[in-house]
Amino acid sequence: MPLDGVHTGEDAFSSLCYGAFETETLMATATSTSSASSTTPTTSDASTTTEAAPSSPTIPNFPYPVIKHSADSVAGYYLNETGLTDVAVLQIREFESESSADDYEREFQSVIEKFLDAAVKTGKKKLIVDLQGNPGGFVVLGADTYAQLFPSIKPIDKSNVRDHLGFWILGNAASEMYSNATKTDDESDEQYDTVVYNTLAYQSIVSHQFYDFPDFETYYGPYPANGGNFSAYFQTNYTDPGYTNFQDTGIIITGTNNRTGFRQPFAAQDIVVLTDGFCASTCTVVSEYLKSYSGVQFITVGGRPQTGPMQAVGGVKGSQVFPFTRLLPWADLLHSPNNTFSELANGTIWEDFTYEAALRTLDEQGTGGVNGCNHFRYGEQTATPLQFVYEAADCRLWWTREMMYDPTFIWSRVATVAFKERKGTQFNSKYCVANSTGHPTSISGGWKAPWLGPQDPPDNIRAGLKGWKLQGKPLEALSPGHSTTNSKQTATNSPTSSTKVSKPTSPPGDTSDKAFDDDAVVDDIDVGGTDIDGLNVDSDELTSIKQACSSYTGDAWLVRVICGALNGSK
């Protein structure tokens, strides 16, 4: 690997970042992706395409389903084991696929609808919702999945975003564009702005109590909470078909518009959710609906080799991802000659809000993004985002050899634990890991909505072992002096509602509004922990760079800095 000619950061990126693409190629990819028909905001960063591969009748390593999605995202099964023939399994592997076709969302909705209908008609009384390995996806599909299970309960979100200069500039500009679009005869202009500028334009969202915002200033606030300034609480208007069914490639959410008259297929106590800790974004939003609004209990499988509880949801609990391809039209908006607020960015970091940062991160599929919205429990009063809340599952299972080879084995085990051995909300099964059930943040431990539960993490939350089983180094138990202390999470402000303090008559100045200012980060958690020593294992790429450094004799300062840092590492 030659290092001659590497003098700047750009040189290093071009030489050392394998698979980096030219800006022109990335721009074409990003532009085509951001303008594709499937522009509904998601909580994952999977890309979309209109081409669909021929569908297999089964999902690899799974039995024949009653019905499944052509992209293998969702499928339905019946258990055949004696005593469990009244159990149905709704397996949701993702809420978005990299091979999503234009009709992906409609097929997703249809598969769930047909399966639930068939399950009821064939006498199934119990339901396992399998969310193992679910990374998230389209928000509207998560809302619709819950609405099909509980059609009489509204899937209400409660989110906010941090206030800063960029949000002020973009939000005002997007709101102005939205207002102009409503004055045209072409409804597609308004629908486009609803989707592309969702969360920016105040007209594109509603309050968490489903009221329209009168103007952007009311939406922006600022509303102080926990040492920072935030927007008002809001949610996406899932009743708006212009948003959920943009360009007729999405869906109408169950229970809204012309999709009414549905009956609840299973009682809440006859449903259990199965996770393996890998559940993020839309998956976490659906999990919040199921637990907080309907009282559905959770069983999780896996975890570290120790007893005690485990969280059912281990992924990010933000309520919406902004894919990098979505940020590109936002960058256009910031620098648009029609943006009357763009001058406010002069002399600030927002001058640098351009394509470049996103394009350097995008790959050929245009993936990448940032989860930009906090998610809160509806009715909870401490203004604590769910991302910072500990929530234990109701029961935790160990993985067994049989589960690795036969998915029906774990489904049968879960059905036995939840529907045969559970008494009320109490799990009494021998299969629940010792001390894993009855935690006060779980329904089995007496938790009730909208409480967060005591935020004193259990004793096993941090590692109890030092070292790793690499290169023969054994695992060693930490000494008693290294035991962790209980940590408490305390909100510095607990408003009963999002209370507006003042309307900005002018945008926040650069000196008082820094998105990454230390004052914008509040750390109210007193954590006692230990350092876990690991071993550095070089990748092939890092080994190659180190070898190049060992033979480099030039005087390029950047190369010398990089090589010096590498030579000083373990």
mmCIF file of C-alpha atoms in Angstrom, residues 33-363:
data_model
loop_
_atom_site.group_PDB
_atom_site.id
_atom_site.type_symbol
_atom_site.label_atom_id
_atom_site.label_comp_id
_atom_site.label_asym_id
_atom_site.label_seq_id
_atom_site.Cartn_x
_atom_site.Cartn_y
_atom_site.Cartn_z
ATOM 1 C CA THR A 33 -32.919 7.239 -4.185
ATOM 2 C CA SER A 34 -34.220 10.421 -2.568
ATOM 3 C CA SER A 35 -36.675 10.987 -5.404
ATOM 4 C CA ALA A 36 -37.848 7.377 -5.569
ATOM 5 C CA SER A 37 -41.501 6.650 -5.017
ATOM 6 C CA SER A 38 -40.896 4.960 -1.674
ATOM 7 C CA THR A 39 -40.060 8.154 0.207
ATOM 8 C CA THR A 40 -41.973 7.482 3.393
ATOM 9 C CA PRO A 41 -39.651 8.300 6.338
ATOM 10 C CA THR A 42 -38.263 5.184 7.929
ATOM 11 C CA THR A 43 -36.551 4.192 11.116
ATOM 12 C CA SER A 44 -33.965 2.143 9.316
ATOM 13 C CA ASP A 45 -31.634 3.032 6.506
ATOM 14 C CA ALA A 46 -32.343 0.192 4.067
ATOM 15 C CA SER A 47 -32.590 1.314 0.448
ATOM 16 C CA THR A 48 -35.396 0.650 -2.000
ATOM 17 C CA THR A 49 -35.651 -0.559 -5.561
ATOM 18 C CA THR A 50 -38.511 -1.394 -7.880
ATOM 19 C CA GLU A 51 -37.073 -4.764 -8.920
ATOM 20 C CA ALA A 52 -38.183 -7.857 -7.009
ATOM 21 C CA ALA A 53 -36.528 -11.264 -7.267
ATOM 22 C CA PRO A 54 -38.717 -14.351 -7.703
ATOM 23 C CA SER A 55 -40.072 -15.421 -4.338
ATOM 24 C CA SER A 56 -39.333 -18.818 -2.802
ATOM 25 C CA PRO A 57 -42.243 -20.633 -1.096
ATOM 26 C CA THR A 58 -40.257 -20.729 2.152
ATOM 27 C CA ILE A 59 -37.817 -18.550 4.059
ATOM 28 C CA PRO A 60 -34.409 -20.270 4.277
ATOM 29 C CA ASN A 61 -34.107 -22.417 7.430
ATOM 30 C CA PHE A 62 -37.794 -21.989 8.297
ATOM 31 C CA PRO A 63 -40.748 -24.347 7.733
ATOM 32 C CA TYR A 64 -43.453 -23.838 5.133
ATOM 33 C CA PRO A 65 -45.528 -20.823 6.161
ATOM 34 C CA VAL A 66 -49.261 -20.325 5.977
ATOM 35 C CA ILE A 67 -48.452 -17.141 4.064
ATOM 36 C CA LYS A 68 -45.389 -14.950 3.609
ATOM 37 C CA HIS A 69 -44.183 -11.752 1.982
ATOM 38 C CA SER A 70 -42.332 -12.126 -1.319
ATOM 39 C CA ALA A 71 -39.368 -10.283 0.271
ATOM 40 C CA ASP A 72 -39.451 -12.639 3.315
ATOM 41 C CA SER A 73 -40.076 -9.684 5.640
ATOM 42 C CA VAL A 74 -43.155 -11.129 7.332
ATOM 43 C CA ALA A 75 -44.659 -14.618 7.497
ATOM 44 C CA GLY A 76 -47.264 -16.575 9.420
ATOM 45 C CA TYR A 77 -47.069 -20.103 10.859
ATOM 46 C CA TYR A 78 -49.167 -22.527 12.917
ATOM 47 C CA LEU A 79 -47.687 -24.787 15.596
ATOM 48 C CA ASN A 80 -48.396 -28.509 15.205
ATOM 49 C CA GLU A 81 -47.035 -29.806 18.522
ATOM 50 C CA THR A 82 -49.512 -31.626 20.735
ATOM 51 C CA GLY A 83 -51.211 -29.200 23.099
ATOM 52 C CA LEU A 84 -50.073 -26.169 21.102
ATOM 53 C CA THR A 85 -52.129 -26.503 17.931
ATOM 54 C CA ASP A 86 -54.123 -23.399 18.860
ATOM 55 C CA VAL A 87 -50.990 -21.200 18.634
ATOM 56 C CA ALA A 88 -50.196 -18.990 15.636
ATOM 57 C CA VAL A 89 -46.849 -17.290 15.006
ATOM 58 C CA LEU A 90 -46.529 -13.922 13.254
ATOM 59 C CA GLN A 91 -42.872 -13.585 12.317
ATOM 60 C CA ILE A 92 -41.775 -10.027 11.418
ATOM 61 C CA ARG A 93 -38.129 -10.024 10.375
ATOM 62 C CA GLU A 94 -38.062 -6.386 9.250
ATOM 63 C CA PHE A 95 -40.361 -3.526 8.331
ATOM 64 C CA GLU A 96 -38.437 -2.724 5.154
ATOM 65 C CA SER A 97 -36.376 -4.704 2.671
ATOM 66 C CA GLU A 98 -33.386 -3.783 0.538
ATOM 67 C CA SER A 99 -35.278 -5.302 -2.369
ATOM 68 C CA SER A 100 -38.503 -3.423 -1.648
ATOM 69 C CA ALA A 101 -40.762 -3.112 -4.682
ATOM 70 C CA ASP A 102 -43.309 -0.350 -5.243
ATOM 71 C CA ASP A 103 -46.040 -2.527 -3.734
ATOM 72 C CA TYR A 104 -43.895 -3.681 -0.782
ATOM 73 C CA GLU A 105 -45.953 -1.878 1.861
ATOM 74 C CA ARG A 106 -49.313 -2.994 0.471
ATOM 75 C CA GLU A 107 -48.143 -6.612 0.337
ATOM 76 C CA PHE A 108 -46.801 -6.336 3.904
ATOM 77 C CA GLN A 109 -50.152 -5.070 5.159
ATOM 78 C CA SER A 110 -52.033 -7.695 3.162
ATOM 79 C CA VAL A 111 -49.938 -10.618 4.450
ATOM 80 C CA ILE A 112 -50.628 -9.669 8.075
ATOM 81 C CA GLU A 113 -54.322 -9.068 7.413
ATOM 82 C CA LYS A 114 -54.808 -12.395 5.614
ATOM 83 C CA PHE A 115 -52.825 -14.349 8.197
ATOM 84 C CA LEU A 116 -54.663 -12.928 11.209
ATOM 85 C CA ASP A 117 -57.992 -13.537 9.487
ATOM 86 C CA ALA A 118 -57.047 -17.133 8.633
ATOM 87 C CA ALA A 119 -55.741 -17.783 12.152
ATOM 88 C CA VAL A 120 -59.021 -16.698 13.730
ATOM 89 C CA LYS A 121 -61.116 -18.665 11.235
ATOM 90 C CA THR A 122 -59.102 -21.856 11.863
ATOM 91 C CA GLY A 123 -59.595 -21.615 15.620
ATOM 92 C CA LYS A 124 -56.226 -20.284 16.759
ATOM 93 C CA LYS A 125 -56.493 -18.759 20.230
ATOM 94 C CA LYS A 126 -52.931 -17.652 20.983
ATOM 95 C CA LEU A 127 -50.387 -15.570 19.071
ATOM 96 C CA ILE A 128 -46.602 -15.254 19.243
ATOM 97 C CA VAL A 129 -45.256 -12.084 17.619
ATOM 98 C CA ASP A 130 -41.669 -12.985 16.707
ATOM 99 C CA LEU A 131 -39.501 -9.850 16.373
ATOM 100 C CA GLN A 132 -36.118 -11.580 16.596
ATOM 101 C CA GLY A 133 -33.390 -9.762 14.689
ATOM 102 C CA ASN A 134 -35.720 -6.983 13.538
ATOM 103 C CA PRO A 135 -33.728 -3.827 12.618
ATOM 104 C CA GLY A 136 -36.742 -1.592 11.948
ATOM 105 C CA GLY A 137 -38.030 -0.067 8.728
ATOM 106 C CA PHE A 138 -41.027 1.946 7.571
ATOM 107 C CA VAL A 139 -42.744 3.698 10.475
ATOM 108 C CA VAL A 140 -46.167 3.382 8.857
ATOM 109 C CA LEU A 141 -45.839 -0.413 8.682
ATOM 110 C CA GLY A 142 -45.119 -0.542 12.395
ATOM 111 C CA ALA A 143 -48.164 1.602 13.130
ATOM 112 C CA ASP A 144 -50.347 -0.508 10.847
ATOM 113 C CA THR A 145 -49.133 -3.789 12.341
ATOM 114 C CA TYR A 146 -50.179 -2.606 15.781
ATOM 115 C CA ALA A 147 -53.458 -1.220 14.426
ATOM 116 C CA GLN A 148 -54.317 -4.606 12.915
ATOM 117 C CA LEU A 149 -53.714 -6.310 16.267
ATOM 118 C CA PHE A 150 -55.541 -3.623 18.274
ATOM 119 C CA PRO A 151 -57.769 -1.678 15.858
ATOM 120 C CA SER A 152 -59.613 0.203 18.616
ATOM 121 C CA ILE A 153 -56.430 1.787 20.042
ATOM 122 C CA LYS A 154 -54.711 4.676 18.268
ATOM 123 C CA PRO A 155 -50.957 4.109 17.713
ATOM 124 C CA ILE A 156 -49.979 7.506 19.111
ATOM 125 C CA ASP A 157 -46.362 8.620 19.166
ATOM 126 C CA LYS A 158 -44.791 11.292 21.317
ATOM 127 C CA SER A 159 -41.560 12.699 19.918
ATOM 128 C CA ASN A 160 -39.467 15.841 19.859
ATOM 129 C CA VAL A 161 -36.245 17.130 18.322
ATOM 130 C CA ARG A 162 -33.519 19.351 19.722
ATOM 131 C CA ASP A 163 -33.775 23.050 18.880
ATOM 132 C CA HIS A 164 -30.815 24.625 17.094
ATOM 133 C CA LEU A 165 -30.047 27.170 14.398
ATOM 134 C CA GLY A 166 -30.214 24.663 11.541
ATOM 135 C CA PHE A 167 -33.660 23.496 12.614
ATOM 136 C CA TRP A 168 -34.822 27.123 12.813
ATOM 137 C CA ILE A 169 -33.593 27.893 9.283
ATOM 138 C CA LEU A 170 -34.783 24.666 7.651
ATOM 139 C CA GLY A 171 -38.061 24.505 9.555
ATOM 140 C CA ASN A 172 -39.073 28.037 8.617
ATOM 141 C CA ALA A 173 -38.075 27.512 4.986
ATOM 142 C CA ALA A 174 -39.839 24.134 4.735
ATOM 143 C CA SER A 175 -42.980 25.544 6.353
ATOM 144 C CA GLU A 176 -42.966 28.427 3.872
ATOM 145 C CA MET A 177 -42.595 26.024 0.938
ATOM 146 C CA TYR A 178 -45.405 23.863 2.292
ATOM 147 C CA SER A 179 -47.702 26.901 2.545
ATOM 148 C CA ASN A 180 -46.907 27.844 -1.045
ATOM 149 C CA ALA A 181 -47.586 24.267 -2.201
ATOM 150 C CA THR A 182 -51.071 24.333 -0.679
ATOM 151 C CA LYS A 183 -51.926 27.306 -2.898
ATOM 152 C CA THR A 184 -51.363 25.356 -6.117
ATOM 153 C CA ASP A 185 -53.857 23.117 -7.891
ATOM 154 C CA ASP A 186 -51.419 20.193 -7.915
ATOM 155 C CA GLU A 187 -51.942 18.136 -4.740
ATOM 156 C CA SER A 188 -48.738 16.207 -5.435
ATOM 157 C CA ASP A 189 -46.701 19.302 -4.491
ATOM 158 C CA GLU A 190 -48.224 19.317 -1.020
ATOM 159 C CA GLN A 191 -47.829 15.551 -0.668
ATOM 160 C CA TYR A 192 -44.178 15.774 -1.718
ATOM 161 C CA ASP A 193 -43.475 18.462 0.884
ATOM 162 C CA THR A 194 -45.305 16.411 3.541
ATOM 163 C CA VAL A 195 -42.966 13.482 2.924
ATOM 164 C CA VAL A 196 -39.643 15.160 2.118
ATOM 165 C CA TYR A 197 -39.928 17.893 4.754
ATOM 166 C CA ASN A 198 -41.592 15.733 7.386
ATOM 167 C CA THR A 199 -40.505 16.879 10.874
ATOM 168 C CA LEU A 200 -39.237 20.194 9.441
ATOM 169 C CA ALA A 201 -42.475 21.815 8.247
ATOM 170 C CA TYR A 202 -44.970 22.338 11.048
ATOM 171 C CA GLN A 203 -47.807 21.415 8.654
ATOM 172 C CA SER A 204 -46.280 17.956 8.079
ATOM 173 C CA ILE A 205 -46.871 16.768 11.641
ATOM 174 C CA VAL A 206 -49.422 17.150 14.438
ATOM 175 C CA SER A 207 -49.073 17.515 18.183
ATOM 176 C CA HIS A 208 -48.901 14.379 20.337
ATOM 177 C CA GLN A 209 -52.530 15.142 21.201
ATOM 178 C CA PHE A 210 -53.383 15.275 17.486
ATOM 179 C CA TYR A 211 -53.863 19.038 17.173
ATOM 180 C CA ASP A 212 -52.512 21.047 14.249
ATOM 181 C CA PHE A 213 -49.746 23.527 15.015
ATOM 182 C CA PRO A 214 -50.787 27.104 14.125
ATOM 183 C CA ASP A 215 -47.293 28.154 13.012
ATOM 184 C CA PHE A 216 -43.651 27.120 13.078
ATOM 185 C CA GLU A 217 -42.840 29.265 16.132
ATOM 186 C CA THR A 218 -45.322 27.307 18.244
ATOM 187 C CA TYR A 219 -43.810 24.047 17.035
ATOM 188 C CA TYR A 220 -40.202 25.193 17.547
ATOM 189 C CA GLY A 221 -40.649 26.654 21.039
ATOM 190 C CA PRO A 222 -38.149 26.428 22.647
ATOM 191 C CA TYR A 223 -39.446 24.090 25.338
ATOM 192 C CA PRO A 224 -36.775 23.525 28.034
ATOM 193 C CA ALA A 225 -36.291 20.007 29.376
ATOM 194 C CA ASN A 226 -33.419 18.421 31.282
ATOM 195 C CA GLY A 227 -31.048 21.289 30.563
ATOM 196 C CA GLY A 228 -31.707 21.535 26.816
ATOM 197 C CA ASN A 229 -34.129 23.267 24.460
ATOM 198 C CA PHE A 230 -36.456 21.152 22.356
ATOM 199 C CA SER A 231 -39.404 21.371 20.012
ATOM 200 C CA ALA A 232 -42.962 20.753 21.129
ATOM 201 C CA TYR A 233 -44.025 17.127 21.364
ATOM 202 C CA PHE A 234 -45.317 15.911 18.019
ATOM 203 C CA GLN A 235 -46.130 12.873 15.935
ATOM 204 C CA THR A 236 -46.617 12.000 12.299
ATOM 205 C CA ASN A 237 -50.206 12.284 11.139
ATOM 206 C CA TYR A 238 -50.768 8.626 10.293
ATOM 207 C CA THR A 239 -54.367 9.423 9.286
ATOM 208 C CA ASP A 240 -53.137 11.497 6.316
ATOM 209 C CA PRO A 241 -53.177 9.287 3.186
ATOM 210 C CA GLY A 242 -51.054 11.856 1.362
ATOM 211 C CA TYR A 243 -48.244 10.899 3.724
ATOM 212 C CA THR A 244 -48.800 7.180 4.334
ATOM 213 C CA ASN A 245 -49.789 6.434 0.730
ATOM 214 C CA PHE A 246 -47.552 8.880 -1.134
ATOM 215 C CA GLN A 247 -47.954 8.545 -4.918
ATOM 216 C CA ASP A 248 -50.116 5.466 -4.284
ATOM 217 C CA THR A 249 -47.096 3.353 -3.288
ATOM 218 C CA GLY A 250 -47.854 3.142 0.437
ATOM 219 C CA ILE A 251 -50.843 2.107 2.526
ATOM 220 C CA ILE A 252 -53.859 3.460 4.356
ATOM 221 C CA ILE A 253 -53.327 2.766 8.062
ATOM 222 C CA THR A 254 -55.834 0.304 9.510
ATOM 223 C CA GLY A 255 -58.552 2.093 11.468
ATOM 224 C CA THR A 256 -58.344 5.277 9.388
ATOM 225 C CA ASN A 257 -60.078 6.616 6.291
ATOM 226 C CA ASN A 258 -61.594 3.698 4.338
ATOM 227 C CA ARG A 259 -59.898 0.919 6.393
ATOM 228 C CA THR A 260 -62.320 0.676 9.295
ATOM 229 C CA GLY A 261 -64.552 -2.003 10.781
ATOM 230 C CA PHE A 262 -61.729 -4.361 11.814
ATOM 231 C CA ARG A 263 -62.116 -6.571 14.901
ATOM 232 C CA GLN A 264 -59.358 -7.382 17.375
ATOM 233 C CA PRO A 265 -58.124 -10.894 16.480
ATOM 234 C CA PHE A 266 -56.548 -11.868 19.835
ATOM 235 C CA ALA A 267 -56.896 -10.682 23.421
ATOM 236 C CA ALA A 268 -53.809 -8.977 24.853
ATOM 237 C CA GLN A 269 -53.275 -11.759 27.415
ATOM 238 C CA ASP A 270 -53.249 -14.276 24.559
ATOM 239 C CA ILE A 271 -50.363 -12.532 22.785
ATOM 240 C CA VAL A 272 -46.678 -12.698 23.687
ATOM 241 C CA VAL A 273 -43.752 -10.992 21.954
ATOM 242 C CA LEU A 274 -40.491 -12.875 21.352
ATOM 243 C CA THR A 275 -37.225 -10.959 20.898
ATOM 244 C CA ASP A 276 -33.514 -11.712 21.064
ATOM 245 C CA GLY A 277 -32.486 -8.208 22.139
ATOM 246 C CA PHE A 278 -31.848 -7.182 18.526
ATOM 247 C CA CYS A 279 -34.768 -4.831 17.984
ATOM 248 C CA ALA A 280 -34.314 -1.252 16.802
ATOM 249 C CA SER A 281 -36.191 1.813 15.547
ATOM 250 C CA THR A 282 -39.615 0.845 14.166
ATOM 251 C CA CYS A 283 -39.310 -2.459 16.021
ATOM 252 C CA THR A 284 -38.922 -0.534 19.290
ATOM 253 C CA VAL A 285 -41.853 1.739 18.430
ATOM 254 C CA VAL A 286 -44.110 -1.292 17.873
ATOM 255 C CA SER A 287 -42.807 -2.828 21.100
ATOM 256 C CA GLU A 288 -43.723 0.351 22.968
ATOM 257 C CA TYR A 289 -47.245 0.250 21.525
ATOM 258 C CA LEU A 290 -47.706 -3.394 22.495
ATOM 259 C CA LYS A 291 -46.414 -3.013 26.050
ATOM 260 C CA SER A 292 -47.650 0.448 27.057
ATOM 261 C CA TYR A 293 -50.978 0.633 25.240
ATOM 262 C CA SER A 294 -52.064 -3.012 25.338
ATOM 263 C CA GLY A 295 -50.171 -4.675 28.194
ATOM 264 C CA VAL A 296 -48.623 -7.411 26.042
ATOM 265 C CA GLN A 297 -45.767 -9.267 27.751
ATOM 266 C CA PHE A 298 -42.300 -10.013 26.366
ATOM 267 C CA ILE A 299 -40.030 -13.047 26.372
ATOM 268 C CA THR A 300 -36.441 -12.636 25.229
ATOM 269 C CA VAL A 301 -33.795 -15.226 24.453
ATOM 270 C CA GLY A 302 -30.021 -15.038 24.781
ATOM 271 C CA GLY A 303 -27.793 -12.599 26.615
ATOM 272 C CA ARG A 304 -24.528 -12.974 28.458
ATOM 273 C CA PRO A 305 -23.607 -16.156 30.364
ATOM 274 C CA GLN A 306 -25.032 -14.948 33.665
ATOM 275 C CA THR A 307 -28.346 -15.077 35.451
ATOM 276 C CA GLY A 308 -30.709 -12.157 35.942
ATOM 277 C CA PRO A 309 -32.987 -10.076 33.713
ATOM 278 C CA MET A 310 -32.350 -8.902 30.166
ATOM 279 C CA GLN A 311 -33.919 -6.126 28.148
ATOM 280 C CA ALA A 312 -36.234 -7.239 25.358
ATOM 281 C CA VAL A 313 -35.244 -4.255 23.225
ATOM 282 C CA GLY A 314 -31.543 -3.598 22.755
ATOM 283 C CA GLY A 315 -31.523 -1.269 19.733
ATOM 284 C CA VAL A 316 -31.979 2.466 19.357
ATOM 285 C CA LYS A 317 -35.342 3.676 20.658
ATOM 286 C CA GLY A 318 -35.537 6.826 18.557
ATOM 287 C CA SER A 319 -38.810 7.262 16.690
ATOM 288 C CA GLN A 320 -37.518 8.246 13.249
ATOM 289 C CA VAL A 321 -34.385 7.919 11.151
ATOM 290 C CA PHE A 322 -33.377 10.612 8.695
ATOM 291 C CA PRO A 323 -31.617 8.671 5.910
ATOM 292 C CA PHE A 324 -28.683 10.509 4.359
ATOM 293 C CA THR A 325 -30.598 10.480 1.091
ATOM 294 C CA ARG A 326 -33.316 12.453 2.892
ATOM 295 C CA LEU A 327 -30.766 15.009 4.096
ATOM 296 C CA LEU A 328 -29.715 15.834 0.532
ATOM 297 C CA PRO A 329 -32.911 17.757 -0.341
ATOM 298 C CA TRP A 330 -32.611 19.423 3.064
ATOM 299 C CA ALA A 331 -29.150 20.651 2.065
ATOM 300 C CA ASP A 332 -30.668 21.908 -1.186
ATOM 301 C CA LEU A 333 -33.312 23.741 0.816
ATOM 302 C CA LEU A 334 -30.755 25.411 3.080
ATOM 303 C CA HIS A 335 -28.826 26.872 0.152
ATOM 304 C CA SER A 336 -31.810 27.498 -2.119
ATOM 305 C CA PRO A 337 -32.068 31.071 -3.467
ATOM 306 C CA ASN A 338 -35.744 30.909 -2.484
ATOM 307 C CA ASN A 339 -34.858 30.313 1.174
ATOM 308 C CA THR A 340 -35.322 33.699 2.824
ATOM 309 C CA PHE A 341 -33.725 32.375 6.025
ATOM 310 C CA SER A 342 -30.476 31.071 4.490
ATOM 311 C CA GLU A 343 -28.460 34.192 5.371
ATOM 312 C CA LEU A 344 -28.762 33.239 9.034
ATOM 313 C CA ALA A 345 -26.297 30.418 8.358
ATOM 314 C CA ASN A 346 -23.542 32.838 7.326
ATOM 315 C CA GLY A 347 -20.547 32.598 9.614
ATOM 316 C CA THR A 348 -21.859 29.465 11.371
ATOM 317 C CA ILE A 349 -21.260 25.740 11.018
ATOM 318 C CA TRP A 350 -24.462 25.527 8.994
ATOM 319 C CA GLU A 351 -22.640 27.025 6.027
ATOM 320 C CA ASP A 352 -21.041 23.580 5.762
ATOM 321 C CA PHE A 353 -24.353 21.700 5.652
ATOM 322 C CA THR A 354 -23.845 20.438 2.102
ATOM 323 C CA TYR A 355 -23.860 17.166 0.190
ATOM 324 C CA GLU A 356 -20.247 16.376 0.991
ATOM 325 C CA ALA A 357 -20.613 14.911 4.489
ATOM 326 C CA ALA A 358 -23.454 12.602 3.448
ATOM 327 C CA LEU A 359 -21.831 11.611 0.167
ATOM 328 C CA ARG A 360 -18.625 10.546 1.886
ATOM 329 C CA THR A 361 -20.655 8.145 4.000
ATOM 330 C CA LEU A 362 -23.044 6.736 1.405
ATOM 331 C CA ASP A 363 -22.362 3.443 -0.305
#
